[in-house]
PDB file of C-alpha atoms and ligand atoms in Angstrom:
ATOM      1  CA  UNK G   1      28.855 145.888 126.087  1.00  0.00           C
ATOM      2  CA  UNK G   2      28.395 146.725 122.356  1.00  0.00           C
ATOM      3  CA  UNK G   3      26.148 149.072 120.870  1.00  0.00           C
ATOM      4  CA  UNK G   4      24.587 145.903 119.025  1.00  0.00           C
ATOM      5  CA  UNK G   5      23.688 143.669 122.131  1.00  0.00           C
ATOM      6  CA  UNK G   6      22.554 146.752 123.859  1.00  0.00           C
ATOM      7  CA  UNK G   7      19.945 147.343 121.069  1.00  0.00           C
ATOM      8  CA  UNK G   8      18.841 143.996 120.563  1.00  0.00           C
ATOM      9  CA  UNK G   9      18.124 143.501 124.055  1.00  0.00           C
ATOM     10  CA  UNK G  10      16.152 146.946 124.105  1.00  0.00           C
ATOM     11  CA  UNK G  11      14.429 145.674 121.435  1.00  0.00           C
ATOM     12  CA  UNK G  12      14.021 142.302 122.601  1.00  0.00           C
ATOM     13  CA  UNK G  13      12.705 141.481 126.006  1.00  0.00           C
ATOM     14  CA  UNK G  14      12.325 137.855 125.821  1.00  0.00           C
ATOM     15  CA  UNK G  15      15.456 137.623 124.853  1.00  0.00           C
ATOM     16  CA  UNK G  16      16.699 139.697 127.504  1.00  0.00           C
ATOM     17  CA  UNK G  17      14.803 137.981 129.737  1.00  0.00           C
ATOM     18  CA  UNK G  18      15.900 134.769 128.922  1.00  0.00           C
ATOM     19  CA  UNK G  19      19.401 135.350 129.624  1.00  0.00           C
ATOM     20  CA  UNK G  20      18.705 136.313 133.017  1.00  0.00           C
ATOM     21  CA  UNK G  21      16.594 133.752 134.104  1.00  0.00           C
ATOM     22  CA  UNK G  22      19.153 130.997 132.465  1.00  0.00           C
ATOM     23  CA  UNK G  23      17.440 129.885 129.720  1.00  0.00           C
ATOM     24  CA  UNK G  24      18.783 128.541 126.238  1.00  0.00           C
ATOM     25  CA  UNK G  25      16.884 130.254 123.833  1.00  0.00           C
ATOM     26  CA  UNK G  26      14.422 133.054 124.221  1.00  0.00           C
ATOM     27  CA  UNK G  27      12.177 130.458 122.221  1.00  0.00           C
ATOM     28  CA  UNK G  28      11.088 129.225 126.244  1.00  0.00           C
ATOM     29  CA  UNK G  29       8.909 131.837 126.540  1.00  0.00           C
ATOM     30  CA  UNK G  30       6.865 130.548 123.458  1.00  0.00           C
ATOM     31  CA  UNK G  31       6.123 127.204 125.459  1.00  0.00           C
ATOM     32  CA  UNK G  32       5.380 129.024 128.436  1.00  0.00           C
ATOM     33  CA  UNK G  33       2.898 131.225 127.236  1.00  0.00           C
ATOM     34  CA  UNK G  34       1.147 128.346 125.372  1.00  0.00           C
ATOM     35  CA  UNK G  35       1.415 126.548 129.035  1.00  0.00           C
ATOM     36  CA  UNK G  36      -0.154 129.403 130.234  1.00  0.00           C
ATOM     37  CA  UNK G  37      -2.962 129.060 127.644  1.00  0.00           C
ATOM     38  CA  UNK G  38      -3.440 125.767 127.723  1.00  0.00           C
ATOM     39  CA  UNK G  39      -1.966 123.549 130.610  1.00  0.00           C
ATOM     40  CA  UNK G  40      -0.545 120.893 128.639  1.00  0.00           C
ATOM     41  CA  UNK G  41       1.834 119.345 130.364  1.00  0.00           C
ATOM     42  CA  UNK G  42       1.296 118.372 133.970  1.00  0.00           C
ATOM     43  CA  UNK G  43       3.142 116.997 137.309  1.00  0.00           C
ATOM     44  CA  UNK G  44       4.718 113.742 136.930  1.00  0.00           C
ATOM     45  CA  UNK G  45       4.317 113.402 132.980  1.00  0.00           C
ATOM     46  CA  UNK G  46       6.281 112.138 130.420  1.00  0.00           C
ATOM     47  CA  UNK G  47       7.430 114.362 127.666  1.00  0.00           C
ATOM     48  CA  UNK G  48       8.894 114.017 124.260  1.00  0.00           C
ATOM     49  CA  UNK G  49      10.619 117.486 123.053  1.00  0.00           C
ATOM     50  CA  UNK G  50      11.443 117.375 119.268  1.00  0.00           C
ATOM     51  CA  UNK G  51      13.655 119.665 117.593  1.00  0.00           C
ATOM     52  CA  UNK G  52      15.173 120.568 121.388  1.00  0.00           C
ATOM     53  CA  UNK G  53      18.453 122.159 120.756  1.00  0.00           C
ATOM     54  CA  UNK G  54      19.545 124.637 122.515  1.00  0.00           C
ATOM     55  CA  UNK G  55      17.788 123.279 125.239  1.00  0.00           C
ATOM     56  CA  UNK G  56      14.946 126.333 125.766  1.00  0.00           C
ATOM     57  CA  UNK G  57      11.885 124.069 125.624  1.00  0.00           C
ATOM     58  CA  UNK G  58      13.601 121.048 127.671  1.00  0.00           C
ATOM     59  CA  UNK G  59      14.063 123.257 130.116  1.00  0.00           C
ATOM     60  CA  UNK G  60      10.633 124.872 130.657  1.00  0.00           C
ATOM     61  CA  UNK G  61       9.079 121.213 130.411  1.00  0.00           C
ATOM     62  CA  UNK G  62      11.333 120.142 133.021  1.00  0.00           C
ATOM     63  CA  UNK G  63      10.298 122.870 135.157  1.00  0.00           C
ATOM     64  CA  UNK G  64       6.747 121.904 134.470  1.00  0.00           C
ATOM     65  CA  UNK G  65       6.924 117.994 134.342  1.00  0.00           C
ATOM     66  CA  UNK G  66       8.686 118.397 138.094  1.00  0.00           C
ATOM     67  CA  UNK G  67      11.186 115.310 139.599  1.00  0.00           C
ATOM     68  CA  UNK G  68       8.569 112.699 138.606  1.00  0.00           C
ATOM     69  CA  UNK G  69       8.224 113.376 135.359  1.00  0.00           C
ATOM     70  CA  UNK G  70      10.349 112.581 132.462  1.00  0.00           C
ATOM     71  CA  UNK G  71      11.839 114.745 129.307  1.00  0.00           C
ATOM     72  CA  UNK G  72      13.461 113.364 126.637  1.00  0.00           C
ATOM     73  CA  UNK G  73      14.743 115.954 124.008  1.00  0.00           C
ATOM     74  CA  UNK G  74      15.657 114.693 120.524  1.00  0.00           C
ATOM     75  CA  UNK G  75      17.377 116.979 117.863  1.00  0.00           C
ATOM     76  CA  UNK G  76      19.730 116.538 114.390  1.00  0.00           C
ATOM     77  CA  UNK G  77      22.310 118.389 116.620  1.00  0.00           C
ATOM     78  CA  UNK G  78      24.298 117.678 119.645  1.00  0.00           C
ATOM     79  CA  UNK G  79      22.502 119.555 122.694  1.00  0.00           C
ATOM     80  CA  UNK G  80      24.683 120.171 126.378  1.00  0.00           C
ATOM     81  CA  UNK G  81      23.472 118.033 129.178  1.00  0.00           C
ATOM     82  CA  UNK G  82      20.460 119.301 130.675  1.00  0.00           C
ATOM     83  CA  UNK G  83      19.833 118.520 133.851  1.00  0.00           C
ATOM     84  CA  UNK G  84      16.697 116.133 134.603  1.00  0.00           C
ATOM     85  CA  UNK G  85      16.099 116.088 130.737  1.00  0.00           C
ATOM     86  CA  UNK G  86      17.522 112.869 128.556  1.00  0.00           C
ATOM     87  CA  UNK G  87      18.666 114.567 125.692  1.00  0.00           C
ATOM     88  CA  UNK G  88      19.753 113.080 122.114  1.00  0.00           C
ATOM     89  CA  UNK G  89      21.075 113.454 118.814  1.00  0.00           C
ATOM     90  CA  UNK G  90      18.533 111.844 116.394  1.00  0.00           C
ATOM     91  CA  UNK G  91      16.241 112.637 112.938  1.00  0.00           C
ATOM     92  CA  UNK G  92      12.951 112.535 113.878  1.00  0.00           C
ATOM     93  CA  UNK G  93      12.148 111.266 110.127  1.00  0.00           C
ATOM     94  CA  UNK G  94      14.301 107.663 110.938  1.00  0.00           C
ATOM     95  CA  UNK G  95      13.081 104.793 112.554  1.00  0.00           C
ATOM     96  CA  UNK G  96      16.088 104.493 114.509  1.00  0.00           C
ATOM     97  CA  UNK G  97      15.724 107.480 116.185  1.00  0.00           C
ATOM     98  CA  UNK G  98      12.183 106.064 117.030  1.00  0.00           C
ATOM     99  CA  UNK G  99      13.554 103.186 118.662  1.00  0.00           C
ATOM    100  CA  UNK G 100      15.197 104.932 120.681  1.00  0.00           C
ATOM    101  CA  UNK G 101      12.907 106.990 122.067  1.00  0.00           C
ATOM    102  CA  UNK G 102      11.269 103.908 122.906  1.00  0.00           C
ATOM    103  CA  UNK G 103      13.968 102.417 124.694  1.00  0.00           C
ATOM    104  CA  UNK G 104      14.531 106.101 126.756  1.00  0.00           C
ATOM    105  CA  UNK G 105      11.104 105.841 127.791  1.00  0.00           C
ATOM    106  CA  UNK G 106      11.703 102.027 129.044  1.00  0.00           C
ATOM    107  CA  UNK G 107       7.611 101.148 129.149  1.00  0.00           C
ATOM    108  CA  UNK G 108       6.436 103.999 130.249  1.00  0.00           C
ATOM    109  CA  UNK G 109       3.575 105.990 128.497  1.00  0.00           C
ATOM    110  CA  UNK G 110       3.776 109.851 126.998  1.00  0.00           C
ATOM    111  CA  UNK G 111       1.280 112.249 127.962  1.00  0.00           C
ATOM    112  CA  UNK G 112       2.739 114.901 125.422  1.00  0.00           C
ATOM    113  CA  UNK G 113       4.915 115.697 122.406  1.00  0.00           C
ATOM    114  CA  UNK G 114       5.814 119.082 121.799  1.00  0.00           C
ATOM    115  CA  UNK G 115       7.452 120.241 118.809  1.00  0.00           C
ATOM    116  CA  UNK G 116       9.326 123.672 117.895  1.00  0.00           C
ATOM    117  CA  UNK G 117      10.955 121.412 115.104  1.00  0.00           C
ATOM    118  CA  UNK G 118      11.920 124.002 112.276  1.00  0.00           C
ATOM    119  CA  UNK G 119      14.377 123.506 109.214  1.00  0.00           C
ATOM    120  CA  UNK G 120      17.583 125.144 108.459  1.00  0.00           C
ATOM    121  CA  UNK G 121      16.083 128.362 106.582  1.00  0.00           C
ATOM    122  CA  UNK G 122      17.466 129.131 103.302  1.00  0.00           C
ATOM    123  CA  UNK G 123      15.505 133.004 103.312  1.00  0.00           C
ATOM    124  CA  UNK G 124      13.391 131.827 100.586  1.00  0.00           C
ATOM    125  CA  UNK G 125       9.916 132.090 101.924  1.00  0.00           C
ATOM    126  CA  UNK G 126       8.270 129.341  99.533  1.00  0.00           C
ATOM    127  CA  UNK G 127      10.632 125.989 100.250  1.00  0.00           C
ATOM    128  CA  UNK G 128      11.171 126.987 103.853  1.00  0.00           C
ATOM    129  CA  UNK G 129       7.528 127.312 104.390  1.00  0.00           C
ATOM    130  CA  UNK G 130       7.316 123.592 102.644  1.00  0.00           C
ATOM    131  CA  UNK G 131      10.493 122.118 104.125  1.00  0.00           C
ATOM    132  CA  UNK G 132       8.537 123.051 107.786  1.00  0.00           C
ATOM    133  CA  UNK G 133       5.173 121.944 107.024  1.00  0.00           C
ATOM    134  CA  UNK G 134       6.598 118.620 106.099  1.00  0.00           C
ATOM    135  CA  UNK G 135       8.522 118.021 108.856  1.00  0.00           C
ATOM    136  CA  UNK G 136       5.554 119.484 111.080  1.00  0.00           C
ATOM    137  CA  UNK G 137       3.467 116.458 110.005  1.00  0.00           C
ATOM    138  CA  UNK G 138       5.877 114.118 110.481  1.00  0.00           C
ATOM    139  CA  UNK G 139       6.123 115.493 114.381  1.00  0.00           C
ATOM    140  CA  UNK G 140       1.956 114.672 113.894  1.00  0.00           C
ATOM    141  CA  UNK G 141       2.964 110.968 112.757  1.00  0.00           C
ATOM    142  CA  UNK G 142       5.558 110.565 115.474  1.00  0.00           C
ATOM    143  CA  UNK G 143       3.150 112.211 118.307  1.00  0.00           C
ATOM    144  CA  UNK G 144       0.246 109.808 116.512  1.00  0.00           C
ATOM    145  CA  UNK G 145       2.200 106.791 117.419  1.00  0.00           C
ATOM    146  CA  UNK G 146       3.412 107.020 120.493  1.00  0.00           C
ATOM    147  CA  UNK G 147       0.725 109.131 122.459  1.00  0.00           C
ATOM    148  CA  UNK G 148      -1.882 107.134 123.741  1.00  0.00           C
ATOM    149  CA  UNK G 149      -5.266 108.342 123.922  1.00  0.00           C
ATOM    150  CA  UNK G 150      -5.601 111.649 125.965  1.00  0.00           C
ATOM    151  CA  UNK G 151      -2.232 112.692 124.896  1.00  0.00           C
ATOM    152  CA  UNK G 152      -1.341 116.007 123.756  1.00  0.00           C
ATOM    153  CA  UNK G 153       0.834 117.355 120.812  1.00  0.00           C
ATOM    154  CA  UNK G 154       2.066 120.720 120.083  1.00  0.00           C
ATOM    155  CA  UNK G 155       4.072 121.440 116.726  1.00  0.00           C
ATOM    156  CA  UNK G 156       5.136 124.782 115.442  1.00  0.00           C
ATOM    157  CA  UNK G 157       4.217 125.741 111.449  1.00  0.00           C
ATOM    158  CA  UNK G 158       4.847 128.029 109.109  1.00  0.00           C
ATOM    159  CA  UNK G 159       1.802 129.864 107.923  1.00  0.00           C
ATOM    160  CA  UNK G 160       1.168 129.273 104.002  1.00  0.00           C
ATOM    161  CA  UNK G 161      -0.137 126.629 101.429  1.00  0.00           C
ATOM    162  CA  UNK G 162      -0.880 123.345 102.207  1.00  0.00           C
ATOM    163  CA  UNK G 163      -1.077 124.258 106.264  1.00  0.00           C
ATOM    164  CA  UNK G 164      -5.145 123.020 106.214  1.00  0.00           C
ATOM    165  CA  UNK G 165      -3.984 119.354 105.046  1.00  0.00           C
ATOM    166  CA  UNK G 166      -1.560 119.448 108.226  1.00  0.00           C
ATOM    167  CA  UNK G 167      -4.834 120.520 110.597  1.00  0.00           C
ATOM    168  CA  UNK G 168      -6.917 118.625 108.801  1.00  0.00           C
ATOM    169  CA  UNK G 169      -5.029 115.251 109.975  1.00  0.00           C
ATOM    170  CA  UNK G 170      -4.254 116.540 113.579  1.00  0.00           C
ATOM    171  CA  UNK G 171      -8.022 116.730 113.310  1.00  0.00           C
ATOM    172  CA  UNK G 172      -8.938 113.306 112.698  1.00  0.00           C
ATOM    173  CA  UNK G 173      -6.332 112.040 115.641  1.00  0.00           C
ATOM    174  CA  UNK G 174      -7.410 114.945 118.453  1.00  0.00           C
ATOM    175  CA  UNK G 175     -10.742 116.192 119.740  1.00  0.00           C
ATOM    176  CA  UNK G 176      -9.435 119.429 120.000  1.00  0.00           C
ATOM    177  CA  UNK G 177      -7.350 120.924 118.043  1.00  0.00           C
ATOM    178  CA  UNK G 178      -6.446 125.197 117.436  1.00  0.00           C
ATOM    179  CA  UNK G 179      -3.923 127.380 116.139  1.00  0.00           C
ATOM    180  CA  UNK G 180      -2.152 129.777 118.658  1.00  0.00           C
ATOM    181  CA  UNK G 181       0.790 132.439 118.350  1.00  0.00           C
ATOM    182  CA  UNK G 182       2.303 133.524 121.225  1.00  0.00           C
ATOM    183  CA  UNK G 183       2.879 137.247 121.773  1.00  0.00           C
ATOM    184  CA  UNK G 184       6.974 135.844 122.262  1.00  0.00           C
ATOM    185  CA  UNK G 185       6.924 135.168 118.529  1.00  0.00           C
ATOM    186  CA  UNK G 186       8.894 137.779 117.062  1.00  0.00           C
ATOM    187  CA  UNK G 187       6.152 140.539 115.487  1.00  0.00           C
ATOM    188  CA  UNK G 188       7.412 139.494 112.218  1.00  0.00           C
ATOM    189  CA  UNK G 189       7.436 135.568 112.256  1.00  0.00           C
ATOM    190  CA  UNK G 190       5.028 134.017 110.374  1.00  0.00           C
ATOM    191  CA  UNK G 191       5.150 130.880 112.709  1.00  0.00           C
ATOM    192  CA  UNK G 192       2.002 129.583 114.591  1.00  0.00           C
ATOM    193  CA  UNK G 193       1.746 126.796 116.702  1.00  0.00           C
ATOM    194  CA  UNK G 194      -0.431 123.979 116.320  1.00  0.00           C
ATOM    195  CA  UNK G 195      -2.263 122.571 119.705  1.00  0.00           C
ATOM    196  CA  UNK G 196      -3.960 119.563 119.587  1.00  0.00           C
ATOM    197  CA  UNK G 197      -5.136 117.832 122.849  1.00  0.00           C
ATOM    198  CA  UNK G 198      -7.129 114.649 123.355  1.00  0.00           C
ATOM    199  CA  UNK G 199      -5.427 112.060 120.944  1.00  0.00           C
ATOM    200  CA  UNK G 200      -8.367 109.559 119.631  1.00  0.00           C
ATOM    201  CA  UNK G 201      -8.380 106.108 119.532  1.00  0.00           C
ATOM    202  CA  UNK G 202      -6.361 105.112 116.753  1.00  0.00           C
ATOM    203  CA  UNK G 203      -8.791 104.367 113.549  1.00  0.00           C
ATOM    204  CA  UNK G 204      -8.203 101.401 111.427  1.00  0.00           C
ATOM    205  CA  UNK G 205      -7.893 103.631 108.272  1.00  0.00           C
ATOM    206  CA  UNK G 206      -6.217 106.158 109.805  1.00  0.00           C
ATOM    207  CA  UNK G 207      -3.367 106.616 107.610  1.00  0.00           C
ATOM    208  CA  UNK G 208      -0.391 108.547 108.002  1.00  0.00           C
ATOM    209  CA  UNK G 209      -0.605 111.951 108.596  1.00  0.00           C
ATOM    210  CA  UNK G 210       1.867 112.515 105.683  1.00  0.00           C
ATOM    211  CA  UNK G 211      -0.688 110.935 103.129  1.00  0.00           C
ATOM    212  CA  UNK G 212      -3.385 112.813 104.228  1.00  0.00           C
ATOM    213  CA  UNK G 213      -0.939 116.250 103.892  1.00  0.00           C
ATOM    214  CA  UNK G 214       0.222 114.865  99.965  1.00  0.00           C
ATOM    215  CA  UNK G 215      -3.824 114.261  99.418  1.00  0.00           C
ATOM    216  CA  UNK G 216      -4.351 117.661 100.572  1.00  0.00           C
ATOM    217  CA  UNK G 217      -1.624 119.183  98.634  1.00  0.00           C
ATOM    218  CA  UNK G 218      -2.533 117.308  95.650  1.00  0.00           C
ATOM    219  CA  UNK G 219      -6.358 119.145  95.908  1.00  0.00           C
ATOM    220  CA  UNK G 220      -4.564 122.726  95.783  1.00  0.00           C
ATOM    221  CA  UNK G 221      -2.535 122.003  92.541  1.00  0.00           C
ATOM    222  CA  UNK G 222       0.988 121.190  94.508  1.00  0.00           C
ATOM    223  CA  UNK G 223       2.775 117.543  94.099  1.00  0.00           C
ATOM    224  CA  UNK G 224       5.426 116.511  96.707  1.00  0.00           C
ATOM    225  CA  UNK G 225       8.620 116.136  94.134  1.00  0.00           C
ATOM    226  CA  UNK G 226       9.634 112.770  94.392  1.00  0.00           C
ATOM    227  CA  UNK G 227      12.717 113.076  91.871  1.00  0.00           C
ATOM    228  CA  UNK G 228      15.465 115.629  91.869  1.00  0.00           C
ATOM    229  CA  UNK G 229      15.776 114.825  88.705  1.00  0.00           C
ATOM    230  CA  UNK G 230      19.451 113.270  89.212  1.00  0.00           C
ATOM    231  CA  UNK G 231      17.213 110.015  89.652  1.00  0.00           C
ATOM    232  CA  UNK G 232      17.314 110.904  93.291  1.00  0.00           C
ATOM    233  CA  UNK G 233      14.008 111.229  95.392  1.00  0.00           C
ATOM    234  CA  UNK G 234      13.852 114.166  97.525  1.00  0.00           C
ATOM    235  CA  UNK G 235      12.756 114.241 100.845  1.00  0.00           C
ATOM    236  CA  UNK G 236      11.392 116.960 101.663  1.00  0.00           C
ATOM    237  CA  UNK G 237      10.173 119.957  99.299  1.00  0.00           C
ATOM    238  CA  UNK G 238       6.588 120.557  97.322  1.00  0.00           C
ATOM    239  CA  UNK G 239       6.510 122.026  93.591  1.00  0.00           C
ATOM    240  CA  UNK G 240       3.613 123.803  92.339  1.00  0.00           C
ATOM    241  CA  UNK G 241       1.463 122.482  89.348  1.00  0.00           C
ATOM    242  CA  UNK G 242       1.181 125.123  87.202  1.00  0.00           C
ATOM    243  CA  UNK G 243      -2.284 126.566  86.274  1.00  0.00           C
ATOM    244  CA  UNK G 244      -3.522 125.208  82.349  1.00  0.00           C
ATOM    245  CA  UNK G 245      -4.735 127.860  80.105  1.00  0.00           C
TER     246      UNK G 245
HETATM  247  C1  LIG W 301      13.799 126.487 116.567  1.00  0.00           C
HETATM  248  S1  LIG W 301      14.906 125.180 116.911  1.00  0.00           S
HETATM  249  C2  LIG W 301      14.308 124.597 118.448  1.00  0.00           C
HETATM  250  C3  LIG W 301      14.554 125.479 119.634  1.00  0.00           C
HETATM  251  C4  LIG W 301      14.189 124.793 120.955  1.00  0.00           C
HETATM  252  N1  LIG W 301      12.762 124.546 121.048  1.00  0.00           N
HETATM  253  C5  LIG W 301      14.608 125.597 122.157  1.00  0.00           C
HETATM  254  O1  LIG W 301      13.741 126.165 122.824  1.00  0.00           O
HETATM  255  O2  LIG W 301      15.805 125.649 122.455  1.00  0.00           O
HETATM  256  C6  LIG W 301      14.414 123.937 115.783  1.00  0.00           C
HETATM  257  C7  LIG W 301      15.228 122.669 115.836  1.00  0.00           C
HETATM  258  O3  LIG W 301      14.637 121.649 115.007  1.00  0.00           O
HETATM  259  C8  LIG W 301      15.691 120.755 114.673  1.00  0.00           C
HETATM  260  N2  LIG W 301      15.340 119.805 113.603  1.00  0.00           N
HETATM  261  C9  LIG W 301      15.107 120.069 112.288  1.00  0.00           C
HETATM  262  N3  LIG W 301      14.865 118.928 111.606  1.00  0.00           N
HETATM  263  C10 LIG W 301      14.930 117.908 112.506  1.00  0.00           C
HETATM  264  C11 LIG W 301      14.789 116.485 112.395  1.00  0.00           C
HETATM  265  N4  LIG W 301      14.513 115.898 111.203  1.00  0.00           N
HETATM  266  N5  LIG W 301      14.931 115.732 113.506  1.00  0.00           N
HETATM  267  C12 LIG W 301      15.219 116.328 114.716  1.00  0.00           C
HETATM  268  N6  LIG W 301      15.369 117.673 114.872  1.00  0.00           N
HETATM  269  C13 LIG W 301      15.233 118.460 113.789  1.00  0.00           C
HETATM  270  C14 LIG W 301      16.809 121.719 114.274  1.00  0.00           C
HETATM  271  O4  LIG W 301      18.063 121.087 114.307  1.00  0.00           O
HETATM  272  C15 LIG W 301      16.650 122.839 115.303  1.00  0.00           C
HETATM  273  O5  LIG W 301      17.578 122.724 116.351  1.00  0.00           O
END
């Protein structure tokens, strides 16, 4: 064993423990201990994981959803078989991917969507902070359509700017919705997880939740860049208006 492994393993519990009780990614303990908190998902549900890969998540759902439930994990890359789970390679952010979903879950209803969906970090604190918040909301939009009411939806976010427009929407599609980070976080993650139970009827003028986030962003001074300025629009990525004198 190297010096390394043995350190980060004496540093790192969950990690440690995670390899001995077979799972993934150390990231299962996160979704445990907000199981623990908050009994989301149940006996017999159905479960949509997004942003599955390695597998951690799937895994502890599967363990909680039981033989009569149903997991389907969804990720931009390929994850191992997983058995129980119906995992596939998708982008949350097409309609495609959507579909099928859909067809996966052949008529039958979700009771939860949880999301540890998180970009590819570049180390700079400002765009990956942005880059996550957007595709946080777009988990909201996703869990907004297909949960019916009584649903629940977990998402994980970066702490920073613009985070209130993201609760402010889960807000107006849960009855209850709080922040929560689990002691597994690593000390220095700025990550929190957003848990919103009871989805609402849908409202007429609703929205998306990604409107409501740009409408929110738009109060603070920050615009959602829409060209690249190669005549491209981006997807993802917020710039900051700055202050007049
Ligand atoms: C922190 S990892 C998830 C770890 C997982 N929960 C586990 O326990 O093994 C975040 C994942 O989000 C995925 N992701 C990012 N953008 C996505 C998108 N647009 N659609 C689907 N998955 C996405 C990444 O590929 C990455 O694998």
């Amino acid at each position: 064993m190297s010096k390394r492994w043995y350190q980060e393993n004496k540093r790192d519990p969950w990690r440690r423990d995670a390899k001995a009780k077979g799972y993934r990614a150390r990231s299962a303990y996160k979704l445990k201990q907000i199981q623990e908190k908050f009994g989301i998902l149940r006996r017999g549900d159905s479960v949509l994981d997004i942003g599955c890969h390695p597998g951690g998540w799937t895994q502890v759902a599967i363990e909680e959803v039981g033989e009569s439930g149903t997991v389907i994990g969804v990720d931009l890359l390929s994850t191992s078989p997983i058995d129980g789970a119906i995992v596939m390679i998708g982008d949350i952010t097409e309609e495609a991917t959507i579909e099928e979903i859909v067809g996966h879950l052949g008529g039958r209803k979700l009771n939860a969507v949880i999301s540890d969906i998180s970009p590819r970090l570049t180390g700079r604190y400002d765009t990956d902070q942005a880059i996550s918040l957007e595709l946080s909301t777009m988990a909201l939009d996703v869990a907004s359509d297909l949960l019916p009411p009584g649903g629940s939806f977990i998402t994980k976010v970066f702490q920073g700017a613009g985070i209130e427009g993201l609760v402010d929407a889960a807000k107006i599609r849960f009855s209850v919705v709080g922040r929560y980070s689990p002691t597994a976080s690593r000390t220095a993650s700025s990550e929190t997880y957003l848990i919103c139970q009871k989805r609402l009827q849908k409202s007429k003028n609703e929205g998306t939740a990604m409107e409501h986030l740009q409408r929110h962003l738009a109060s603070i001074g920050i615009v959602v860049d829409e060209d690249d300025g190669r005549g491209q629009e981006t997807k993802v990525g917020f710039r900051k208006i700055p202050k007049r004198e």
